[in-house]
PDB file of C-alpha atoms and ligand atoms in Angstrom:
ATOM      1  CA  MET A   7      96.122  77.611 122.164  1.00  0.00           C
ATOM      2  CA  LYS A   8      99.664  77.412 121.128  1.00  0.00           C
ATOM      3  CA  LEU A   9     101.594  80.863 120.123  1.00  0.00           C
ATOM      4  CA  LEU A  10     105.371  80.499 120.634  1.00  0.00           C
ATOM      5  CA  SER A  11     107.019  77.586 121.321  1.00  0.00           C
ATOM      6  CA  LEU A  12     110.900  77.929 122.492  1.00  0.00           C
ATOM      7  CA  ASN A  13     112.389  74.805 122.361  1.00  0.00           C
ATOM      8  CA  LYS A  14     115.837  73.734 123.788  1.00  0.00           C
ATOM      9  CA  LEU A  15     117.473  77.201 122.973  1.00  0.00           C
ATOM     10  CA  ALA A  16     120.793  77.938 123.091  1.00  0.00           C
ATOM     11  CA  LYS A  17     122.404  80.893 122.446  1.00  0.00           C
ATOM     12  CA  ILE A  18     126.669  81.133 122.197  1.00  0.00           C
ATOM     13  CA  TYR A  19     128.344  84.438 120.979  1.00  0.00           C
ATOM     14  CA  ASP A  20     131.560  84.468 119.355  1.00  0.00           C
ATOM     15  CA  GLU A  21     131.019  80.809 119.533  1.00  0.00           C
ATOM     16  CA  ASN A  22     134.933  78.500 118.673  1.00  0.00           C
ATOM     17  CA  THR A  23     136.620  81.541 120.531  1.00  0.00           C
ATOM     18  CA  LYS A  24     138.758  82.236 123.184  1.00  0.00           C
ATOM     19  CA  ASN A  25     135.936  85.298 124.534  1.00  0.00           C
ATOM     20  CA  ALA A  26     132.341  82.585 123.661  1.00  0.00           C
ATOM     21  CA  VAL A  27     129.796  83.381 126.005  1.00  0.00           C
ATOM     22  CA  SER A  28     126.602  81.410 126.420  1.00  0.00           C
ATOM     23  CA  ALA A  29     124.214  83.937 126.657  1.00  0.00           C
ATOM     24  CA  LEU A  30     121.287  81.190 126.685  1.00  0.00           C
ATOM     25  CA  LYS A  31     121.145  77.161 127.796  1.00  0.00           C
ATOM     26  CA  ASN A  32     118.149  75.313 127.104  1.00  0.00           C
ATOM     27  CA  ILE A  33     115.470  77.452 127.254  1.00  0.00           C
ATOM     28  CA  THR A  34     112.082  75.842 127.041  1.00  0.00           C
ATOM     29  CA  PHE A  35     108.837  76.915 127.684  1.00  0.00           C
ATOM     30  CA  GLU A  36     105.228  78.219 126.078  1.00  0.00           C
ATOM     31  CA  VAL A  37     103.077  80.562 125.851  1.00  0.00           C
ATOM     32  CA  ASN A  38      99.852  80.648 124.933  1.00  0.00           C
ATOM     33  CA  ARG A  39      97.591  82.824 122.703  1.00  0.00           C
ATOM     34  CA  GLY A  40      96.219  85.067 124.742  1.00  0.00           C
ATOM     35  CA  ASP A  41      99.058  85.204 127.632  1.00  0.00           C
ATOM     36  CA  TYR A  42     101.137  88.398 128.584  1.00  0.00           C
ATOM     37  CA  VAL A  43     104.210  86.778 130.074  1.00  0.00           C
ATOM     38  CA  SER A  44     107.121  88.749 131.178  1.00  0.00           C
ATOM     39  CA  ILE A  45     110.578  88.380 131.912  1.00  0.00           C
ATOM     40  CA  MET A  46     112.641  88.964 134.299  1.00  0.00           C
ATOM     41  CA  GLY A  47     115.886  89.229 135.107  1.00  0.00           C
ATOM     42  CA  GLU A  48     119.209  91.524 135.938  1.00  0.00           C
ATOM     43  CA  SER A  49     121.638  92.655 133.440  1.00  0.00           C
ATOM     44  CA  GLY A  50     123.657  90.934 131.964  1.00  0.00           C
ATOM     45  CA  ALA A  51     120.914  87.427 132.855  1.00  0.00           C
ATOM     46  CA  GLY A  52     120.449  86.962 129.148  1.00  0.00           C
ATOM     47  CA  LYS A  53     116.847  88.733 128.655  1.00  0.00           C
ATOM     48  CA  SER A  54     117.842  90.979 125.475  1.00  0.00           C
ATOM     49  CA  THR A  55     118.993  87.716 123.768  1.00  0.00           C
ATOM     50  CA  LEU A  56     115.944  86.377 124.058  1.00  0.00           C
ATOM     51  CA  LEU A  57     113.429  88.912 123.551  1.00  0.00           C
ATOM     52  CA  ASP A  58     116.237  89.493 119.634  1.00  0.00           C
ATOM     53  CA  ILE A  59     115.375  85.938 118.929  1.00  0.00           C
ATOM     54  CA  ILE A  60     111.669  85.648 119.496  1.00  0.00           C
ATOM     55  CA  ALA A  61     111.700  89.199 117.531  1.00  0.00           C
ATOM     56  CA  THR A  62     113.912  87.334 114.434  1.00  0.00           C
ATOM     57  CA  LEU A  63     116.406  89.979 114.929  1.00  0.00           C
ATOM     58  CA  ASP A  64     119.002  87.008 115.895  1.00  0.00           C
ATOM     59  CA  LYS A  65     119.454  82.983 115.040  1.00  0.00           C
ATOM     60  CA  PRO A  66     119.555  80.537 118.326  1.00  0.00           C
ATOM     61  CA  THR A  67     123.009  78.272 117.609  1.00  0.00           C
ATOM     62  CA  SER A  68     121.192  75.895 118.691  1.00  0.00           C
ATOM     63  CA  GLY A  69     117.196  74.210 119.268  1.00  0.00           C
ATOM     64  CA  GLN A  70     114.287  76.670 117.898  1.00  0.00           C
ATOM     65  CA  SER A  71     112.010  78.881 117.889  1.00  0.00           C
ATOM     66  CA  ILE A  72     108.198  78.334 116.767  1.00  0.00           C
ATOM     67  CA  LEU A  73     105.788  81.684 115.780  1.00  0.00           C
ATOM     68  CA  ASN A  74     102.336  80.146 114.707  1.00  0.00           C
ATOM     69  CA  ASN A  75     103.767  76.413 113.103  1.00  0.00           C
ATOM     70  CA  GLN A  76     106.688  78.328 111.437  1.00  0.00           C
ATOM     71  CA  ASP A  77     110.813  78.119 112.032  1.00  0.00           C
ATOM     72  CA  LEU A  78     111.685  81.617 112.752  1.00  0.00           C
ATOM     73  CA  GLY A  79     115.563  80.405 112.758  1.00  0.00           C
ATOM     74  CA  LYS A  80     114.356  79.169 109.187  1.00  0.00           C
ATOM     75  CA  LEU A  81     113.912  82.440 107.098  1.00  0.00           C
ATOM     76  CA  SER A  82     115.690  84.169 105.170  1.00  0.00           C
ATOM     77  CA  LYS A  83     117.045  87.857 106.465  1.00  0.00           C
ATOM     78  CA  ASN A  84     114.833  89.011 104.165  1.00  0.00           C
ATOM     79  CA  ASP A  85     111.751  86.996 105.075  1.00  0.00           C
ATOM     80  CA  ALA A  86     112.526  87.006 108.590  1.00  0.00           C
ATOM     81  CA  ALA A  87     112.330  91.602 107.844  1.00  0.00           C
ATOM     82  CA  LYS A  88     108.335  90.675 106.231  1.00  0.00           C
ATOM     83  CA  TYR A  89     107.669  88.249 108.876  1.00  0.00           C
ATOM     84  CA  ARG A  90     108.161  90.715 111.577  1.00  0.00           C
ATOM     85  CA  ARG A  91     106.110  93.871 109.944  1.00  0.00           C
ATOM     86  CA  LYS A  92     103.623  91.451 109.559  1.00  0.00           C
ATOM     87  CA  ASN A  93     103.595  89.067 112.549  1.00  0.00           C
ATOM     88  CA  LEU A  94     105.253  91.090 115.547  1.00  0.00           C
ATOM     89  CA  GLY A  95     104.549  94.176 117.278  1.00  0.00           C
ATOM     90  CA  PHE A  96     107.340  96.071 118.769  1.00  0.00           C
ATOM     91  CA  VAL A  97     107.877  98.900 121.592  1.00  0.00           C
ATOM     92  CA  PHE A  98     110.441  99.600 122.729  1.00  0.00           C
ATOM     93  CA  GLN A  99     111.563 101.738 125.793  1.00  0.00           C
ATOM     94  CA  ASN A 100     112.655 104.918 124.452  1.00  0.00           C
ATOM     95  CA  PHE A 101     109.448 105.157 121.747  1.00  0.00           C
ATOM     96  CA  ASN A 102     111.238 104.376 118.333  1.00  0.00           C
ATOM     97  CA  LEU A 103     109.249 106.767 116.853  1.00  0.00           C
ATOM     98  CA  LEU A 104     109.890 109.366 113.680  1.00  0.00           C
ATOM     99  CA  ASP A 105     110.146 113.135 114.676  1.00  0.00           C
ATOM    100  CA  SER A 106     109.340 114.272 111.397  1.00  0.00           C
ATOM    101  CA  LEU A 107     105.898 112.449 110.510  1.00  0.00           C
ATOM    102  CA  SER A 108     103.174 113.549 112.917  1.00  0.00           C
ATOM    103  CA  ASN A 109     101.938 110.734 115.422  1.00  0.00           C
ATOM    104  CA  ARG A 110      98.942 109.692 113.314  1.00  0.00           C
ATOM    105  CA  ASP A 111     101.649 109.271 110.445  1.00  0.00           C
ATOM    106  CA  ASN A 112     104.011 107.605 112.865  1.00  0.00           C
ATOM    107  CA  ILE A 113     100.696 105.540 113.569  1.00  0.00           C
ATOM    108  CA  TYR A 114     100.196 104.895 110.565  1.00  0.00           C
ATOM    109  CA  LEU A 115     103.775 104.070 109.069  1.00  0.00           C
ATOM    110  CA  PRO A 116     103.906 100.062 109.223  1.00  0.00           C
ATOM    111  CA  LEU A 117     100.643 100.105 107.621  1.00  0.00           C
ATOM    112  CA  VAL A 118     102.032 102.030 104.495  1.00  0.00           C
ATOM    113  CA  LEU A 119     105.232  99.936 104.629  1.00  0.00           C
ATOM    114  CA  ASN A 120     102.375  96.963 103.696  1.00  0.00           C
ATOM    115  CA  ARG A 121     100.624  99.024 100.597  1.00  0.00           C
ATOM    116  CA  THR A 122      97.917  98.565 102.946  1.00  0.00           C
ATOM    117  CA  PRO A 123      94.865 100.548 101.631  1.00  0.00           C
ATOM    118  CA  VAL A 124      93.895 104.184 103.633  1.00  0.00           C
ATOM    119  CA  SER A 125      90.531 103.599 104.498  1.00  0.00           C
ATOM    120  CA  GLU A 126      91.317 100.621 106.203  1.00  0.00           C
ATOM    121  CA  MET A 127      94.380 102.774 108.348  1.00  0.00           C
ATOM    122  CA  GLU A 128      91.589 104.665 108.653  1.00  0.00           C
ATOM    123  CA  HIS A 129      88.935 102.513 109.882  1.00  0.00           C
ATOM    124  CA  ARG A 130      92.092 100.663 112.523  1.00  0.00           C
ATOM    125  CA  ILE A 131      93.697 104.302 113.745  1.00  0.00           C
ATOM    126  CA  GLU A 132      90.160 104.723 114.725  1.00  0.00           C
ATOM    127  CA  PRO A 133      89.479 102.323 118.123  1.00  0.00           C
ATOM    128  CA  LEU A 134      93.116 102.656 119.145  1.00  0.00           C
ATOM    129  CA  ILE A 135      92.397 106.869 118.807  1.00  0.00           C
ATOM    130  CA  LYS A 136      89.610 105.631 121.680  1.00  0.00           C
ATOM    131  CA  SER A 137      91.379 103.148 123.746  1.00  0.00           C
ATOM    132  CA  LEU A 138      94.596 104.595 124.188  1.00  0.00           C
ATOM    133  CA  ASN A 139      93.338 107.829 124.781  1.00  0.00           C
ATOM    134  CA  ILE A 140      95.381 110.112 122.202  1.00  0.00           C
ATOM    135  CA  GLU A 141      92.803 111.927 120.118  1.00  0.00           C
ATOM    136  CA  LYS A 142      94.022 115.219 121.521  1.00  0.00           C
ATOM    137  CA  ILE A 143      97.408 114.371 120.338  1.00  0.00           C
ATOM    138  CA  ILE A 144      96.773 112.330 117.551  1.00  0.00           C
ATOM    139  CA  ASP A 145      97.771 115.597 114.833  1.00  0.00           C
ATOM    140  CA  ARG A 146     101.170 116.762 117.095  1.00  0.00           C
ATOM    141  CA  TYR A 147     104.838 115.652 116.310  1.00  0.00           C
ATOM    142  CA  PRO A 148     106.532 113.082 118.752  1.00  0.00           C
ATOM    143  CA  SER A 149     108.495 116.214 120.278  1.00  0.00           C
ATOM    144  CA  ASP A 150     105.694 118.051 121.386  1.00  0.00           C
ATOM    145  CA  ILE A 151     104.109 116.121 124.129  1.00  0.00           C
ATOM    146  CA  SER A 152     105.374 113.657 127.137  1.00  0.00           C
ATOM    147  CA  GLY A 153     106.910 110.667 127.351  1.00  0.00           C
ATOM    148  CA  GLY A 154     104.517 108.995 128.691  1.00  0.00           C
ATOM    149  CA  GLN A 155     102.113 110.291 125.384  1.00  0.00           C
ATOM    150  CA  GLN A 156     104.739 109.377 123.660  1.00  0.00           C
ATOM    151  CA  GLN A 157     104.643 105.217 124.717  1.00  0.00           C
ATOM    152  CA  ARG A 158     101.280 105.314 123.878  1.00  0.00           C
ATOM    153  CA  ILE A 159     102.038 106.204 120.093  1.00  0.00           C
ATOM    154  CA  ALA A 160     103.863 103.847 120.046  1.00  0.00           C
ATOM    155  CA  ILE A 161     101.862 101.201 121.044  1.00  0.00           C
ATOM    156  CA  ALA A 162      99.440 102.091 118.765  1.00  0.00           C
ATOM    157  CA  ARG A 163     102.016 101.924 116.108  1.00  0.00           C
ATOM    158  CA  ALA A 164     102.924  98.438 117.368  1.00  0.00           C
ATOM    159  CA  LEU A 165      98.876  97.589 117.221  1.00  0.00           C
ATOM    160  CA  ILE A 166      97.286  99.105 114.562  1.00  0.00           C
ATOM    161  CA  THR A 167      98.856  95.942 112.127  1.00  0.00           C
ATOM    162  CA  GLN A 168      96.897  93.844 114.389  1.00  0.00           C
ATOM    163  CA  PRO A 169      99.870  91.464 115.439  1.00  0.00           C
ATOM    164  CA  ASP A 170      99.869  87.753 116.921  1.00  0.00           C
ATOM    165  CA  LEU A 171     102.370  88.819 119.398  1.00  0.00           C
ATOM    166  CA  LEU A 172     103.360  92.136 120.856  1.00  0.00           C
ATOM    167  CA  LEU A 173     107.456  92.165 122.111  1.00  0.00           C
ATOM    168  CA  ALA A 174     107.833  95.285 124.842  1.00  0.00           C
ATOM    169  CA  ASP A 175     111.480  95.995 126.212  1.00  0.00           C
ATOM    170  CA  GLU A 176     111.224  98.222 129.382  1.00  0.00           C
ATOM    171  CA  PRO A 177     108.753 100.104 127.799  1.00  0.00           C
ATOM    172  CA  THR A 178     108.020 101.950 130.955  1.00  0.00           C
ATOM    173  CA  GLY A 179     112.206 101.962 131.751  1.00  0.00           C
ATOM    174  CA  SER A 180     111.974 106.364 130.437  1.00  0.00           C
ATOM    175  CA  LEU A 181     108.897 107.036 132.973  1.00  0.00           C
ATOM    176  CA  ASP A 182     108.037 108.034 135.688  1.00  0.00           C
ATOM    177  CA  SER A 183     106.025 105.918 137.874  1.00  0.00           C
ATOM    178  CA  ASN A 184     102.536 107.406 137.799  1.00  0.00           C
ATOM    179  CA  THR A 185     102.854 107.108 134.425  1.00  0.00           C
ATOM    180  CA  SER A 186     104.437 103.308 134.294  1.00  0.00           C
ATOM    181  CA  LYS A 187     101.892 102.120 135.704  1.00  0.00           C
ATOM    182  CA  GLN A 188      98.947 104.339 132.854  1.00  0.00           C
ATOM    183  CA  ILE A 189     101.097 102.415 130.923  1.00  0.00           C
ATOM    184  CA  LEU A 190     101.286  98.914 132.211  1.00  0.00           C
ATOM    185  CA  ASN A 191      97.152  99.191 133.008  1.00  0.00           C
ATOM    186  CA  LEU A 192      96.492  99.587 128.996  1.00  0.00           C
ATOM    187  CA  PHE A 193      98.909  97.076 128.591  1.00  0.00           C
ATOM    188  CA  ASN A 194      96.382  94.585 130.914  1.00  0.00           C
ATOM    189  CA  GLU A 195      93.530  96.011 128.956  1.00  0.00           C
ATOM    190  CA  GLU A 196      95.280  95.246 125.307  1.00  0.00           C
ATOM    191  CA  ASN A 197      95.870  91.480 126.422  1.00  0.00           C
ATOM    192  CA  GLN A 198      92.689  91.141 127.842  1.00  0.00           C
ATOM    193  CA  LYS A 199      90.694  92.298 124.468  1.00  0.00           C
ATOM    194  CA  GLY A 200      92.981  88.783 123.532  1.00  0.00           C
ATOM    195  CA  GLN A 201      96.740  90.558 122.529  1.00  0.00           C
ATOM    196  CA  THR A 202      99.620  88.172 123.544  1.00  0.00           C
ATOM    197  CA  ILE A 203     102.272  90.048 125.266  1.00  0.00           C
ATOM    198  CA  ILE A 204     106.025  88.981 125.911  1.00  0.00           C
ATOM    199  CA  MET A 205     107.462  91.967 128.497  1.00  0.00           C
ATOM    200  CA  VAL A 206     111.085  91.993 129.423  1.00  0.00           C
ATOM    201  CA  THR A 207     111.911  94.402 132.706  1.00  0.00           C
ATOM    202  CA  HIS A 208     114.649  93.930 135.102  1.00  0.00           C
ATOM    203  CA  SER A 209     111.808  95.388 137.495  1.00  0.00           C
ATOM    204  CA  SER A 210     109.800  93.576 139.619  1.00  0.00           C
ATOM    205  CA  ALA A 211     106.866  96.028 140.510  1.00  0.00           C
ATOM    206  CA  THR A 212     106.575  96.010 136.211  1.00  0.00           C
ATOM    207  CA  ALA A 213     106.487  92.480 136.207  1.00  0.00           C
ATOM    208  CA  SER A 214     104.033  92.698 138.923  1.00  0.00           C
ATOM    209  CA  TYR A 215     101.271  93.184 136.402  1.00  0.00           C
ATOM    210  CA  SER A 216     102.017  90.560 133.757  1.00  0.00           C
ATOM    211  CA  LYS A 217      99.776  87.160 134.202  1.00  0.00           C
ATOM    212  CA  ARG A 218     102.721  85.019 134.714  1.00  0.00           C
ATOM    213  CA  THR A 219     106.455  85.923 134.244  1.00  0.00           C
ATOM    214  CA  LEU A 220     109.672  83.944 133.465  1.00  0.00           C
ATOM    215  CA  PHE A 221     112.420  84.342 136.482  1.00  0.00           C
ATOM    216  CA  ILE A 222     115.999  84.580 134.313  1.00  0.00           C
ATOM    217  CA  LYS A 223     119.483  83.723 135.468  1.00  0.00           C
ATOM    218  CA  ASP A 224     122.982  82.923 133.564  1.00  0.00           C
ATOM    219  CA  GLY A 225     121.193  82.415 130.973  1.00  0.00           C
ATOM    220  CA  LYS A 226     118.793  80.192 132.430  1.00  0.00           C
ATOM    221  CA  ILE A 227     114.791  80.103 133.519  1.00  0.00           C
ATOM    222  CA  TYR A 228     114.502  79.240 137.545  1.00  0.00           C
ATOM    223  CA  HIS A 229     111.385  79.932 137.879  1.00  0.00           C
ATOM    224  CA  ASP A 230     108.008  80.287 135.533  1.00  0.00           C
ATOM    225  CA  ILE A 231     105.130  81.719 137.765  1.00  0.00           C
ATOM    226  CA  TYR A 232     101.780  82.074 136.674  1.00  0.00           C
ATOM    227  CA  ARG A 233      98.903  84.229 138.447  1.00  0.00           C
ATOM    228  CA  GLY A 234      96.646  84.499 136.294  1.00  0.00           C
ATOM    229  CA  ASP A 235      94.700  87.780 136.076  1.00  0.00           C
ATOM    230  CA  LEU A 236      95.250  89.477 139.873  1.00  0.00           C
ATOM    231  CA  SER A 237      97.225  92.126 137.892  1.00  0.00           C
ATOM    232  CA  LEU A 238      98.953  94.710 140.796  1.00  0.00           C
ATOM    233  CA  GLU A 239      96.828  98.202 140.096  1.00  0.00           C
ATOM    234  CA  ASP A 240      97.011 101.098 142.742  1.00  0.00           C
TER     235      ASP A 240
HETATM  236  P1  LIG B 323     120.663  91.616 129.676  1.00  0.00           P
HETATM  237  O1  LIG B 323     119.414  91.477 128.050  1.00  0.00           O
HETATM  238  O2  LIG B 323     120.120  90.452 130.692  1.00  0.00           O
HETATM  239  O3  LIG B 323     121.084  92.823 130.321  1.00  0.00           O
HETATM  240  P2  LIG B 323     122.340  90.459 127.349  1.00  0.00           P
HETATM  241  O4  LIG B 323     120.770  89.083 126.569  1.00  0.00           O
HETATM  242  O5  LIG B 323     122.118  91.834 126.811  1.00  0.00           O
HETATM  243  O6  LIG B 323     120.983  90.078 129.177  1.00  0.00           O
HETATM  244  O7  LIG B 323     123.184  89.658 127.644  1.00  0.00           O
HETATM  245  C1  LIG B 323     123.633  88.179 127.572  1.00  0.00           C
HETATM  246  C2  LIG B 323     124.716  87.731 128.082  1.00  0.00           C
HETATM  247  O8  LIG B 323     125.236  87.427 126.685  1.00  0.00           O
HETATM  248  C3  LIG B 323     125.757  88.813 128.867  1.00  0.00           C
HETATM  249  O9  LIG B 323     126.595  88.000 129.539  1.00  0.00           O
HETATM  250  C4  LIG B 323     126.561  89.927 127.104  1.00  0.00           C
HETATM  251  O10 LIG B 323     127.709  90.345 127.969  1.00  0.00           O
HETATM  252  C5  LIG B 323     126.329  88.919 126.416  1.00  0.00           C
HETATM  253  N1  LIG B 323     126.169  89.337 125.388  1.00  0.00           N
HETATM  254  C6  LIG B 323     125.266  90.379 125.062  1.00  0.00           C
HETATM  255  N2  LIG B 323     125.114  90.310 123.247  1.00  0.00           N
HETATM  256  C7  LIG B 323     125.989  89.924 122.740  1.00  0.00           C
HETATM  257  C8  LIG B 323     127.375  90.427 122.324  1.00  0.00           C
HETATM  258  N3  LIG B 323     126.708  91.407 120.947  1.00  0.00           N
HETATM  259  N4  LIG B 323     128.388  89.661 121.354  1.00  0.00           N
HETATM  260  C9  LIG B 323     128.955  89.168 122.780  1.00  0.00           C
HETATM  261  N5  LIG B 323     128.316  89.241 123.797  1.00  0.00           N
HETATM  262  C10 LIG B 323     127.107  89.579 123.281  1.00  0.00           C
HETATM  263  P1  LIG B 324     113.609  96.481 107.726  1.00  0.00           P
HETATM  264  O1  LIG B 324     113.498  97.977 107.352  1.00  0.00           O
HETATM  265  O2  LIG B 324     113.139  95.853 106.536  1.00  0.00           O
HETATM  266  O3  LIG B 324     111.427  97.054 108.434  1.00  0.00           O
HETATM  267  P2  LIG B 324     113.953  96.397 110.727  1.00  0.00           P
HETATM  268  O4  LIG B 324     115.070  95.081 111.547  1.00  0.00           O
HETATM  269  O5  LIG B 324     114.269  97.529 110.479  1.00  0.00           O
HETATM  270  O6  LIG B 324     113.684  95.344 109.456  1.00  0.00           O
HETATM  271  O7  LIG B 324     112.855  96.619 111.681  1.00  0.00           O
HETATM  272  C1  LIG B 324     111.442  95.603 111.115  1.00  0.00           C
HETATM  273  C2  LIG B 324     111.256  95.484 113.054  1.00  0.00           C
HETATM  274  O8  LIG B 324     112.071  94.841 113.625  1.00  0.00           O
HETATM  275  C3  LIG B 324     110.267  97.293 113.375  1.00  0.00           C
HETATM  276  O9  LIG B 324     109.367  97.258 113.292  1.00  0.00           O
HETATM  277  C4  LIG B 324     111.375  97.620 114.186  1.00  0.00           C
HETATM  278  O10 LIG B 324     110.564  98.311 115.285  1.00  0.00           O
HETATM  279  C5  LIG B 324     112.108  96.112 114.908  1.00  0.00           C
HETATM  280  N1  LIG B 324     113.239  96.592 115.482  1.00  0.00           N
HETATM  281  C6  LIG B 324     114.695  96.939 114.581  1.00  0.00           C
HETATM  282  N2  LIG B 324     115.098  96.882 115.924  1.00  0.00           N
HETATM  283  C7  LIG B 324     115.241  96.139 116.595  1.00  0.00           C
HETATM  284  C8  LIG B 324     116.127  95.918 117.624  1.00  0.00           C
HETATM  285  N3  LIG B 324     117.188  96.465 117.940  1.00  0.00           N
HETATM  286  N4  LIG B 324     115.405  95.264 118.564  1.00  0.00           N
HETATM  287  C9  LIG B 324     113.289  95.282 118.707  1.00  0.00           C
HETATM  288  N5  LIG B 324     112.782  94.997 117.332  1.00  0.00           N
HETATM  289  C10 LIG B 324     113.512  95.619 116.567  1.00  0.00           C
END
């Protein structure tokens, strides 16, 4: 079943000036529920621009990005922020945890912003504590734990809203190769439970964990490879 459709999407920065940059050109693809897609390409290829548009943080110059029948380009700034909070989960290279909050409160934060009842928060965090193996660190602080552990907390924060789509931007970019494998294996486990994931990376080793890789260059998709569930584990 279709979750996301990008339809002839284009992005021109500084349009109608001599500095105009055509960052995305005629991008068309669909993502089904349960898919795990990596978007791979070199620096400057257009990956961040594409992710920002899917994330409703930026709007295309032309074409559409449609998630669950909602044309994301048509949302007002306010509605886009609400839409993000409700439907999207984010994982970043640098974790973006708040040092003033315990790990548990970092994970609860999106639910606090959504005014979710405490009993529901407690109910939702339990399975995440188990699946992400964070019981020993849950009541410590981000500054007190390793990078790999911080990324586990960040993944829990992204998943606790049960988002339609998890967006990950170089999620292993700050981690050593062993820790990266552990984090990528967690993504595979969540995907196997049905979580739809789109991950941006410049690394083919990282992309090899996904089911499908879109190769992007000069703002265009030039390969779309589906490899199914054969992720490379060590
Ligand atoms: P990637 O994430 O693959 O490194 P980007 O999406 O960041 O690629 O960049 C794609 C192209 O758009 C590059 O030529 C980059 O210089 C340009 N670009 C990105 N952001 C902006 C911006 N805010 N203003 C002008 N040009 C931009
Ligand atoms: P608000 O302040 O209304 O919550 P934000 O844009 O600050 O809106 O954040 C909404 C969501 O977008 C958050 O989940 C946040 O993690 C994510 N987000 C914020 N900035 C970026 C970014 N540069 N790239 C990707 N996601 C982002």
